[in-house]
């Protein structure tokens, strides 16, 4: 044996999996840095220059170190807040992690090289640098490599051990930059808010009014939707409905204008139709159509769809996915990539699903000629493939939540490897007096991917009877119908995740954490709407967003722009276009100016806090949510607007572009840009 290789994984479960796969199950176990972080010893033959080596595999449990201000800055009342923007910062061992760090230092003394087995993302890279720092205390100048892997399958782990790469210093610096900025900005603004609000009321005694660069834009999205619901005024509309009975089928023709908000004009147009008496067919068209199979699965999609279909919140979905990954059943669940590498043997992955009683027959059909290359999206993080199953797992080996997430991942993967669903659409265009109408029918011819991906729905509609162009007939029935627009619903978790992703609030790996934090801070409450969770801000949450709006900051803290700009700077560091020092100096100066303005206008903030939180003087149409201090619109609590898809449809309703009888509303007043995604339309 030529020396020893020290391998350090990010989690105890990964360390054990690496040891089992590299040793063939033949290893000795010793106590490590904690009761959970064991040391595993065995021999392994690496590629040159290491060759046959003794190996010790151990682990950390996430980050071992953090940063904080020195003790003299911990007295909130005695430290001027402005000093926190430039104060010295020190590295510290995270509470409870000293034993883990000492174990790495001790094991490194006898090692020839250090192999880092952390997750292959920014945070994993920084944790790798923390491991390196601890190892250097035992042996300075120790050679350092990192294993690149995206699942814990045996062949994949062995390949990673035989082909190590360098630690990415740019990603290390990006995380270090984010940590420093979050500390300086978060501490400064949290102290400012807390110390400013506590004297107002004993409601804030002992309460920390926390600020976070991702928390506030997240809260802003929720408050924006809430204010739009509160500002909504229902409006009546009218439409012309035409029905014709043929071949025992009642064909409903939809008005091309959809509906109008003027009853008199609708009545005039309707009377002109009746005067004409006969309608005639102007166009017939039958054409093939497809419902596209899903793209390969990303983290954001897993969180959104898990919230929609699996009855779990995004945080729980990710926790379960992490567990499935560490058990070796799915690939690394934190990825932005929605395209499979052409060289990846997807059929081999499909083959492993053949034993399933639920989808094994479908998987076999793909192997027997039904396989189609998955669609390619536009994202590739160059670190991990899309989320996919790695090994087959019998249902009785998983708990209920694990079974649901695993099944979703498998069905999504098999659906992505299938043919699109095929169908035919028939459209009949009709003219009745001066007005035009249309009727459509869908026939699903081949379900294809829909057979396995049961979360998508696409069904045949009632088939249309035969019509011919220029055919004239007297409609069986014509009426004027009316309806009222209803408010958009409060923002749901899938909608919030989509907005955060589109606006760069957090990363695919941290979005769920930020959503949890605004709830933990009592800025937001939740309730169930059908299969999904919807968010309603507390009075304090509304007051914070409205207060900073009234202060008149150049860039609103409740909007996504500041955090999105910071995320772009992190990306620039990763790509080597910016340095940590540049980004810290630019961003600190930007927030320092915002703090100074907020401090200058602190009375404006306090007035809003008094009005919305202390005085508790709600408008007449606002009631308290069940037993707490979260305001809820009475109409919505009574069940109105439940079918709403959210978002303002004012312009579309005015121009007659919404669906007939649509429950989408015209939003007035405070519809802000913070609820808009990249495409500019409300999600």
XYZ file of C-alpha atoms in Angstrom:
683
model
C 0.000 0.000 0.000
C 1.247 3.468 -0.877
C -0.143 5.813 1.787
C -3.728 6.518 2.749
C -6.552 8.419 1.045
C -9.008 10.302 3.276
C -12.511 10.572 1.778
C -15.029 12.940 3.388
C -18.707 12.955 2.384
C -21.343 15.604 3.073
C -23.670 13.224 4.932
C -23.167 10.047 7.002
C -25.414 8.062 4.640
C -23.308 9.031 1.616
C -20.107 8.095 3.466
C -21.470 4.642 4.229
C -22.652 4.155 0.627
C -19.221 5.176 -0.722
C -17.493 2.794 1.693
C -19.789 -0.097 0.774
C -19.344 0.377 -2.976
C -15.571 0.938 -2.968
C -14.851 -1.875 -0.493
C -17.340 -4.369 -1.841
C -18.953 -4.385 1.594
C -15.710 -5.333 3.389
C -14.780 -2.468 5.700
C -14.055 -1.843 9.365
C -16.060 0.749 11.317
C -14.581 3.072 13.946
C -16.044 5.934 15.954
C -15.701 9.263 14.196
C -16.636 12.855 14.869
C -20.027 12.023 16.393
C -22.303 9.066 17.009
C -23.560 9.531 13.440
C -20.317 10.393 11.622
C -18.442 7.081 11.605
C -15.028 6.262 10.102
C -14.875 3.367 7.602
C -11.507 1.715 6.773
C -10.683 -0.525 3.772
C -8.318 -0.841 0.787
C -8.987 0.340 -2.756
C -7.058 0.532 -6.018
C -7.199 4.063 -7.436
C -5.994 5.210 -10.828
C -2.418 6.547 -11.010
C -0.685 8.285 -9.346
C -2.243 6.818 -6.189
C -2.655 3.130 -7.019
C -3.351 0.686 -4.166
C -4.129 2.664 -1.013
C -5.609 2.322 2.414
C -8.809 4.374 2.608
C -10.694 6.052 5.432
C -14.147 7.354 4.599
C -15.832 9.720 7.046
C -18.376 12.510 6.830
C -19.606 15.889 7.962
C -23.255 16.850 8.432
C -23.592 19.845 6.142
C -21.699 23.056 6.849
C -19.123 22.807 9.656
C -18.307 26.491 9.847
C -20.084 29.808 9.652
C -19.264 33.486 9.971
C -20.246 36.036 12.588
C -19.291 39.414 13.998
C -16.765 39.572 16.868
C -18.207 39.765 20.430
C -18.021 43.566 20.634
C -20.740 43.821 17.956
C -23.225 41.505 19.663
C -24.697 44.225 21.886
C -27.581 45.435 19.728
C -28.317 48.570 21.719
C -24.663 49.549 22.074
C -23.573 49.013 18.460
C -24.387 51.602 15.797
C -26.124 49.658 13.026
C -24.168 51.456 10.313
C -20.947 49.826 11.594
C -22.208 46.334 10.676
C -21.791 47.085 6.963
C -17.984 47.233 7.405
C -17.312 45.356 10.655
C -14.738 42.590 10.790
C -16.111 39.066 10.299
C -14.674 35.917 11.853
C -14.974 32.224 10.971
C -16.430 29.984 13.664
C -17.112 26.291 14.054
C -20.870 25.719 13.993
C -22.315 24.627 17.322
C -22.070 20.855 17.727
C -19.624 20.423 14.828
C -16.260 20.704 16.656
C -15.952 16.949 17.086
C -16.540 16.427 13.368
C -13.894 19.011 12.441
C -11.394 17.553 14.919
C -11.940 14.060 13.468
C -11.072 15.294 9.963
C -7.974 17.057 11.311
C -6.885 13.873 13.085
C -7.480 11.561 10.089
C -5.704 13.953 7.705
C -2.415 13.642 9.627
C -1.891 10.167 8.195
C -3.279 10.805 4.700
C -1.526 11.208 1.367
C -4.496 12.937 -0.255
C -7.992 14.211 0.562
C -10.946 13.247 -1.644
C -14.041 15.404 -1.083
C -17.418 13.693 -1.612
C -19.825 16.590 -1.101
C -22.852 17.302 -3.290
C -21.825 18.751 -6.646
C -23.362 22.209 -6.312
C -22.312 25.592 -4.929
C -23.038 24.742 -1.305
C -21.319 21.382 -1.673
C -18.257 23.101 -3.092
C -18.080 25.462 -0.114
C -18.552 22.594 2.355
C -15.635 20.964 0.538
C -13.512 24.035 1.262
C -14.470 23.794 4.961
C -13.355 20.144 4.964
C -10.098 21.149 3.285
C -9.503 23.827 5.929
C -9.994 21.298 8.747
C -7.707 18.780 6.997
C -4.942 21.354 6.507
C -4.829 21.822 10.291
C -3.711 18.199 10.481
C -1.449 18.223 7.436
C -0.706 21.473 5.624
C -0.379 21.188 1.871
C -2.304 17.914 1.657
C -3.268 17.138 -1.947
C -7.011 17.805 -2.439
C -9.375 16.356 -5.054
C -13.142 16.108 -5.302
C -15.317 13.247 -6.532
C -17.931 14.259 -9.095
C -21.116 12.212 -8.746
C -24.890 12.637 -9.045
C -26.172 9.373 -7.561
C -24.965 6.639 -5.229
C -25.200 3.703 -7.611
C -22.153 1.401 -7.324
C -20.770 1.935 -10.826
C -21.253 5.695 -10.564
C -19.470 5.890 -7.198
C -16.518 3.802 -8.432
C -16.214 5.958 -11.555
C -16.145 9.096 -9.376
C -13.391 7.611 -7.194
C -11.276 6.717 -10.219
C -11.732 10.084 -11.960
C -11.466 12.876 -9.368
C -11.445 16.545 -10.349
C -10.401 19.846 -8.767
C -12.474 21.793 -6.263
C -14.131 24.757 -8.007
C -12.705 27.819 -6.243
C -15.071 30.179 -8.062
C -18.100 28.413 -6.608
C -16.468 28.443 -3.184
C -16.032 32.212 -3.480
C -19.612 32.708 -4.672
C -21.010 31.012 -1.563
C -18.584 32.915 0.687
C -19.787 36.159 -0.917
C -23.426 35.266 -0.395
C -22.772 34.317 3.236
C -21.041 37.618 3.979
C -23.711 39.708 2.300
C -26.521 37.814 4.003
C -24.841 38.368 7.376
C -24.137 42.078 6.909
C -27.460 42.984 5.298
C -29.598 40.619 7.349
C -28.091 41.673 10.676
C -28.264 45.381 9.861
C -31.865 45.410 8.660
C -33.078 42.950 11.310
C -31.648 45.112 14.096
C -33.063 48.240 12.464
C -36.582 46.793 12.247
C -36.551 45.173 15.671
C -35.139 48.165 17.557
C -37.459 50.556 15.686
C -40.672 48.605 16.287
C -40.229 47.335 19.854
C -40.924 50.742 21.469
C -44.211 51.035 19.567
C -46.049 48.238 21.364
C -45.578 45.411 23.827
C -46.705 43.148 20.965
C -43.077 43.224 19.847
C -41.543 42.478 23.267
C -38.979 39.721 22.817
C -39.847 39.452 19.127
C -37.214 39.679 16.391
C -38.472 41.333 13.194
C -36.227 39.461 10.806
C -35.050 40.650 7.402
C -33.683 38.392 4.672
C -32.733 39.202 1.101
C -34.839 36.313 -0.195
C -37.506 36.408 2.512
C -38.719 39.895 1.635
C -39.258 39.380 -2.128
C -40.996 36.094 -1.274
C -43.237 37.965 1.153
C -43.694 40.663 -1.503
C -45.189 38.188 -3.981
C -47.639 36.965 -1.342
C -48.655 40.470 -0.234
C -49.030 41.641 -3.830
C -51.565 38.921 -4.608
C -53.373 39.551 -1.313
C -53.740 43.266 -2.083
C -55.066 42.483 -5.547
C -57.694 40.207 -4.025
C -58.678 42.910 -1.552
C -58.825 45.612 -4.241
C -60.908 43.509 -6.600
C -64.382 44.757 -7.564
C -66.694 42.239 -9.274
C -68.141 43.311 -12.592
C -71.085 41.915 -14.542
C -70.690 40.785 -18.154
C -72.992 39.439 -20.885
C -72.548 36.960 -23.715
C -74.519 35.397 -26.589
C -75.030 31.652 -26.366
C -76.014 29.588 -29.431
C -76.925 25.888 -29.382
C -77.851 23.684 -32.341
C -79.234 20.142 -32.020
C -78.005 17.750 -34.705
C -77.732 13.957 -34.701
C -78.874 13.993 -31.061
C -75.874 16.157 -30.146
C -76.318 19.623 -28.665
C -73.527 21.615 -30.300
C -72.605 24.678 -28.224
C -71.193 27.491 -30.318
C -68.999 29.975 -28.453
C -69.134 33.667 -29.249
C -65.881 34.907 -30.774
C -66.175 38.106 -28.745
C -66.365 35.914 -25.650
C -68.326 38.417 -23.561
C -68.880 42.153 -23.177
C -69.271 44.402 -20.160
C -72.019 46.441 -21.864
C -75.492 44.879 -21.677
C -77.041 47.275 -24.181
C -74.514 46.533 -26.915
C -74.809 42.803 -26.260
C -78.612 43.083 -26.603
C -78.354 44.997 -29.897
C -75.990 42.390 -31.359
C -78.217 39.576 -30.128
C -81.295 41.115 -31.770
C -79.378 41.414 -35.037
C -78.646 37.692 -34.835
C -82.327 36.901 -34.288
C -83.302 39.159 -37.163
C -80.989 37.238 -39.486
C -82.814 34.065 -38.377
C -80.415 31.701 -40.199
C -76.782 30.944 -39.472
C -74.330 29.439 -41.922
C -71.038 27.538 -41.685
C -68.064 29.555 -42.908
C -65.224 27.108 -42.266
C -64.539 23.500 -41.295
C -61.123 22.281 -40.223
C -59.862 18.943 -38.930
C -56.173 18.697 -38.137
C -53.846 16.497 -36.099
C -52.736 17.778 -32.715
C -50.415 16.595 -29.980
C -50.022 16.945 -26.262
C -46.318 17.100 -25.630
C -44.735 14.734 -23.181
C -43.115 16.384 -20.139
C -39.580 17.713 -20.094
C -37.011 15.916 -17.950
C -37.495 16.734 -14.281
C -35.790 19.645 -12.495
C -35.827 20.564 -8.805
C -38.222 23.470 -9.296
C -40.674 21.314 -11.252
C -40.475 18.593 -8.599
C -41.360 21.131 -5.913
C -44.207 22.716 -7.902
C -45.785 19.487 -9.080
C -45.182 17.723 -5.781
C -47.152 20.493 -4.103
C -49.936 20.122 -6.679
C -50.256 16.359 -6.991
C -48.667 14.705 -3.953
C -50.282 16.788 -1.176
C -46.922 17.760 0.334
C -45.388 21.172 0.728
C -42.211 21.910 -1.202
C -39.975 21.508 1.843
C -41.344 18.048 2.550
C -41.017 17.028 -1.106
C -37.328 17.970 -1.085
C -36.671 16.230 2.231
C -38.198 13.017 0.870
C -36.286 13.340 -2.415
C -33.031 13.754 -0.459
C -33.828 10.577 1.474
C -34.491 8.649 -1.744
C -31.205 9.948 -3.159
C -29.147 8.907 -0.141
C -30.761 5.452 -0.285
C -29.656 5.137 -3.901
C -33.100 5.090 -5.525
C -33.050 8.395 -7.450
C -30.398 10.757 -8.785
C -29.303 13.959 -7.057
C -32.537 15.942 -6.570
C -31.082 19.475 -6.773
C -30.565 20.297 -10.429
C -31.570 22.935 -12.949
C -30.906 20.640 -15.921
C -33.888 19.700 -18.091
C -32.054 17.840 -20.854
C -30.420 14.408 -20.879
C -26.978 13.988 -22.381
C -27.260 12.117 -25.681
C -24.610 9.683 -24.515
C -26.560 8.648 -21.418
C -27.918 5.088 -21.624
C -31.554 5.781 -20.758
C -32.736 2.327 -21.824
C -30.580 0.796 -19.111
C -32.414 2.943 -16.547
C -35.788 1.941 -18.026
C -34.817 -1.732 -17.880
C -34.454 -1.522 -14.091
C -38.144 -0.579 -13.801
C -39.395 -3.696 -15.600
C -40.064 -5.646 -12.340
C -42.705 -3.134 -11.200
C -46.275 -4.371 -10.987
C -47.507 -0.813 -11.615
C -45.421 0.408 -14.581
C -43.167 -2.551 -15.434
C -45.253 -3.562 -18.461
C -45.127 -0.001 -19.797
C -41.350 0.129 -19.270
C -41.004 -3.128 -21.192
C -43.043 -1.629 -24.027
C -40.543 1.231 -24.259
C -37.702 -1.304 -24.492
C -39.593 -3.208 -27.201
C -39.649 -0.267 -29.578
C -41.670 2.440 -27.848
C -38.659 4.420 -26.597
C -38.297 7.996 -27.829
C -35.488 10.373 -26.908
C -36.691 12.856 -24.249
C -37.291 16.475 -25.181
C -34.505 18.921 -24.395
C -35.238 22.044 -22.402
C -33.112 25.176 -22.298
C -31.326 24.635 -18.975
C -28.133 22.762 -18.173
C -26.278 23.464 -14.931
C -23.315 21.387 -16.176
C -23.291 19.582 -12.826
C -26.136 17.072 -12.666
C -28.538 15.342 -15.068
C -32.312 15.747 -14.657
C -33.849 13.920 -11.710
C -34.455 10.288 -12.637
C -34.739 6.863 -11.011
C -31.451 5.049 -10.456
C -32.656 1.691 -9.131
C -35.959 -0.123 -8.846
C -37.469 -0.081 -5.373
C -40.277 -2.322 -4.200
C -43.181 -0.297 -2.742
C -42.999 -2.065 0.634
C -39.436 -0.770 1.114
C -40.614 2.849 1.325
C -42.839 4.853 3.630
C -45.946 6.551 2.233
C -44.323 9.872 1.318
C -41.249 8.184 -0.146
C -43.472 5.943 -2.232
C -45.384 8.945 -3.649
C -42.254 10.910 -4.572
C -40.470 7.865 -5.994
C -43.507 6.949 -8.107
C -43.727 10.518 -9.415
C -40.036 10.541 -10.398
C -40.322 7.174 -12.152
C -43.538 7.994 -14.012
C -42.141 11.383 -15.064
C -38.983 9.725 -16.414
C -40.880 7.008 -18.296
C -43.254 9.638 -19.695
C -40.305 11.729 -20.873
C -38.967 8.669 -22.737
C -42.293 8.075 -24.516
C -44.124 9.333 -27.591
C -46.264 12.480 -27.398
C -50.010 11.901 -27.082
C -51.764 12.199 -30.463
C -55.200 13.511 -31.313
C -57.420 15.299 -33.832
C -59.205 18.609 -33.394
C -62.224 19.636 -35.402
C -63.264 23.294 -35.515
C -66.516 24.589 -37.001
C -66.827 28.350 -37.639
C -70.313 29.835 -37.951
C -71.742 33.259 -38.804
C -75.052 34.273 -37.287
C -76.192 37.722 -38.324
C -73.207 40.063 -37.921
C -71.587 37.869 -35.253
C -69.200 34.916 -35.521
C -69.109 31.796 -33.374
C -67.124 28.579 -33.215
C -67.386 25.037 -31.853
C -64.527 22.592 -31.309
C -64.112 18.905 -30.630
C -61.119 16.785 -29.633
C -60.548 13.104 -30.336
C -57.588 11.520 -28.520
C -56.212 8.906 -30.914
C -53.078 7.683 -29.086
C -52.568 8.272 -25.374
C -48.903 7.198 -25.407
C -47.080 8.915 -22.503
C -50.411 9.614 -20.759
C -50.685 5.892 -20.005
C -47.836 6.145 -17.498
C -47.697 9.845 -16.581
C -51.067 9.919 -14.864
C -50.637 13.488 -13.605
C -51.425 14.993 -17.028
C -55.018 14.965 -18.256
C -56.115 15.060 -21.904
C -59.501 13.624 -22.785
C -61.683 13.470 -25.852
C -64.582 15.901 -25.862
C -68.024 15.201 -27.295
C -67.606 14.660 -31.026
C -69.157 17.145 -33.431
C -71.829 16.038 -35.915
C -71.348 16.551 -39.663
C -71.494 20.085 -41.041
C -70.677 21.408 -44.509
C -69.290 24.777 -45.565
C -71.993 27.324 -46.571
C -74.657 25.137 -45.019
C -77.530 27.288 -43.666
C -79.675 26.385 -40.669
C -81.797 27.983 -37.984
C -80.136 27.511 -34.573
C -82.156 25.489 -32.095
C -81.548 27.944 -29.285
C -80.038 31.402 -28.794
C -79.842 33.297 -25.514
C -78.135 36.120 -23.707
C -76.241 34.840 -20.672
C -74.663 36.847 -17.882
C -71.987 36.349 -15.268
C -69.779 38.185 -12.816
C -66.024 38.288 -12.651
C -64.553 36.865 -9.466
C -61.353 37.741 -7.671
C -58.110 35.880 -8.233
C -57.321 33.425 -5.458
C -54.583 33.971 -2.930
C -51.233 32.821 -4.241
C -50.663 29.052 -4.141
C -47.402 27.278 -3.454
C -46.846 26.183 -7.095
C -47.478 29.769 -8.250
C -45.106 31.157 -5.623
C -42.360 28.687 -6.544
C -42.746 29.598 -10.231
C -42.483 33.326 -9.459
C -39.421 32.843 -7.265
C -37.719 30.730 -9.909
C -38.543 33.144 -12.747
C -37.267 36.118 -10.758
C -34.106 34.563 -9.363
C -35.219 34.525 -5.723
C -33.035 31.854 -4.204
C -31.875 28.793 -6.106
C -33.596 25.544 -6.936
C -32.015 24.202 -3.740
C -33.164 27.014 -1.411
C -36.628 28.079 -2.639
C -38.430 25.738 -0.234
C -36.352 27.049 2.681
C -37.289 30.670 1.958
C -40.981 29.780 1.805
C -40.666 28.060 5.171
C -38.884 31.056 6.708
C -41.606 33.602 5.922
C -44.031 31.276 7.696
C -41.714 30.744 10.669
C -41.357 34.530 11.022
C -45.163 34.871 11.281
C -45.211 37.036 8.160
C -47.409 34.538 6.322
C -50.037 31.918 7.112
C -51.397 29.097 4.971
C -54.621 27.258 4.321
C -55.628 24.485 1.963
C -57.366 25.241 -1.340
C -58.282 21.975 -2.978
C -55.068 20.007 -3.499
C -52.725 22.952 -2.964
C -51.696 25.275 -0.178
C -52.359 29.013 -0.494
C -50.551 31.778 1.365
C -52.140 34.735 3.159
C -49.967 37.445 4.741
C -50.312 38.439 8.390
C -50.918 42.084 9.259
C -47.213 42.407 10.066
C -46.294 40.937 6.688
C -48.509 43.449 4.861
C -47.214 46.307 7.017
C -43.553 45.565 6.299
C -44.047 45.536 2.529
C -46.323 48.574 2.499
C -44.076 50.457 4.935
C -40.969 50.150 2.784
C -43.016 51.085 -0.276
C -44.015 54.299 1.484
C -40.405 55.049 2.445
C -39.684 55.489 -1.257
C -36.541 53.404 -1.704
C -35.103 53.560 -5.200
C -35.463 49.792 -5.481
C -38.193 48.209 -3.360
C -37.161 45.591 -0.812
C -40.417 43.753 -1.511
C -39.656 43.387 -5.212
C -37.351 40.716 -6.662
C -34.938 43.043 -8.447
C -32.279 43.428 -5.727
C -31.980 39.718 -5.019
C -32.064 38.837 -8.690
C -29.216 41.259 -9.278
C -27.261 39.632 -6.451
C -27.848 36.143 -7.878
C -26.540 37.340 -11.251
C -23.422 38.596 -9.493
C -22.987 35.183 -7.834
C -23.174 33.620 -11.274
C -20.553 36.076 -12.531
C -18.233 34.979 -9.711
C -18.797 31.326 -10.642
C -17.871 32.135 -14.234
C -14.792 34.109 -13.211
C -16.115 37.457 -14.460
C -16.257 39.074 -11.014
C -14.381 38.701 -7.749
C -15.746 38.300 -4.248
C -14.310 41.664 -3.211
C -15.962 43.505 -6.106
C -19.401 42.063 -5.421
C -19.242 42.589 -1.654
C -18.180 46.225 -2.014
C -20.828 47.025 -4.660
C -23.690 45.346 -2.822
C -22.801 46.589 0.667
C -22.699 50.172 -0.580
C -26.073 49.731 -2.263
C -27.733 48.447 0.921
C -25.963 50.985 3.123
C -27.646 53.796 1.186
C -31.022 52.059 1.474
C -30.588 51.605 5.221
C -29.689 55.281 5.695
C -32.829 56.372 3.826
C -35.028 53.934 5.773
C -33.532 55.154 9.061
C -34.159 58.747 8.005
C -37.818 57.944 7.284
C -38.380 55.470 10.095
C -41.492 57.372 11.256
C -43.117 56.490 7.939
C -42.532 52.820 8.673
C -43.822 53.183 12.212
C -47.035 54.838 11.048
C -47.829 51.870 8.827
C -47.008 49.438 11.644
C -49.301 51.319 14.033
C -52.137 51.470 11.509
C -52.037 47.842 10.333
C -50.650 45.950 13.321
C -51.204 47.947 16.492
C -54.529 49.709 15.846
C -55.957 46.648 14.034
C -58.545 48.730 12.213
C -59.481 46.552 9.221
C -61.657 47.710 6.395
C -65.317 46.728 6.590
C -64.961 43.993 4.004
C -62.054 42.321 5.807
C -62.492 39.754 8.553
C -60.026 37.826 10.670
C -58.963 34.432 9.450
C -60.086 31.563 11.627
C -58.709 32.374 15.054
C -55.643 34.383 14.052
C -54.646 37.822 12.861
C -54.512 37.118 9.153
C -56.985 39.179 7.142
C -59.171 37.269 4.725
C -61.635 38.522 2.159
C -65.177 37.479 3.174
C -66.184 36.559 -0.380
C -63.312 34.155 -0.722
C -63.896 32.612 2.687
C -67.453 31.911 1.637
C -66.079 29.952 -1.311
C -66.188 32.518 -4.113
C -63.285 32.622 -6.473
C -62.164 29.072 -5.700
C -62.061 28.265 -9.390
C -59.928 31.298 -10.160
C -56.526 30.703 -11.671
C -55.181 33.901 -10.185
C -53.759 36.919 -11.917
C -55.406 39.922 -13.440
C -57.333 39.413 -16.630
C -58.606 42.953 -16.904
C -57.239 43.748 -20.329
C -58.322 40.402 -21.707
C -61.825 40.744 -20.296
C -62.190 44.212 -21.767
C -61.199 43.074 -25.228
C -63.320 39.936 -25.086
C -60.402 37.506 -24.849
C -61.312 35.616 -21.688
C -63.249 32.380 -21.792
C -67.037 32.512 -21.730
C -68.310 32.587 -18.196
C -64.718 33.008 -17.043
C -64.088 33.360 -13.345
C -61.010 35.422 -14.007
C -61.290 38.916 -12.643
C -60.532 42.456 -13.601
C -58.094 43.724 -11.033
C -58.011 47.365 -10.102
C -55.783 49.380 -7.890
C -52.620 47.848 -6.551
C -51.615 45.234 -9.084
C -47.832 45.428 -8.864
C -45.082 44.119 -11.052
C -43.712 41.926 -8.294
C -46.255 39.227 -9.143
C -45.102 39.017 -12.717
C -42.692 36.481 -14.078
C -40.273 36.770 -16.973
C -43.041 36.860 -19.532
C -44.691 39.809 -17.831
C -47.973 38.001 -17.180
C -49.140 37.225 -13.721
C -48.520 33.619 -12.744
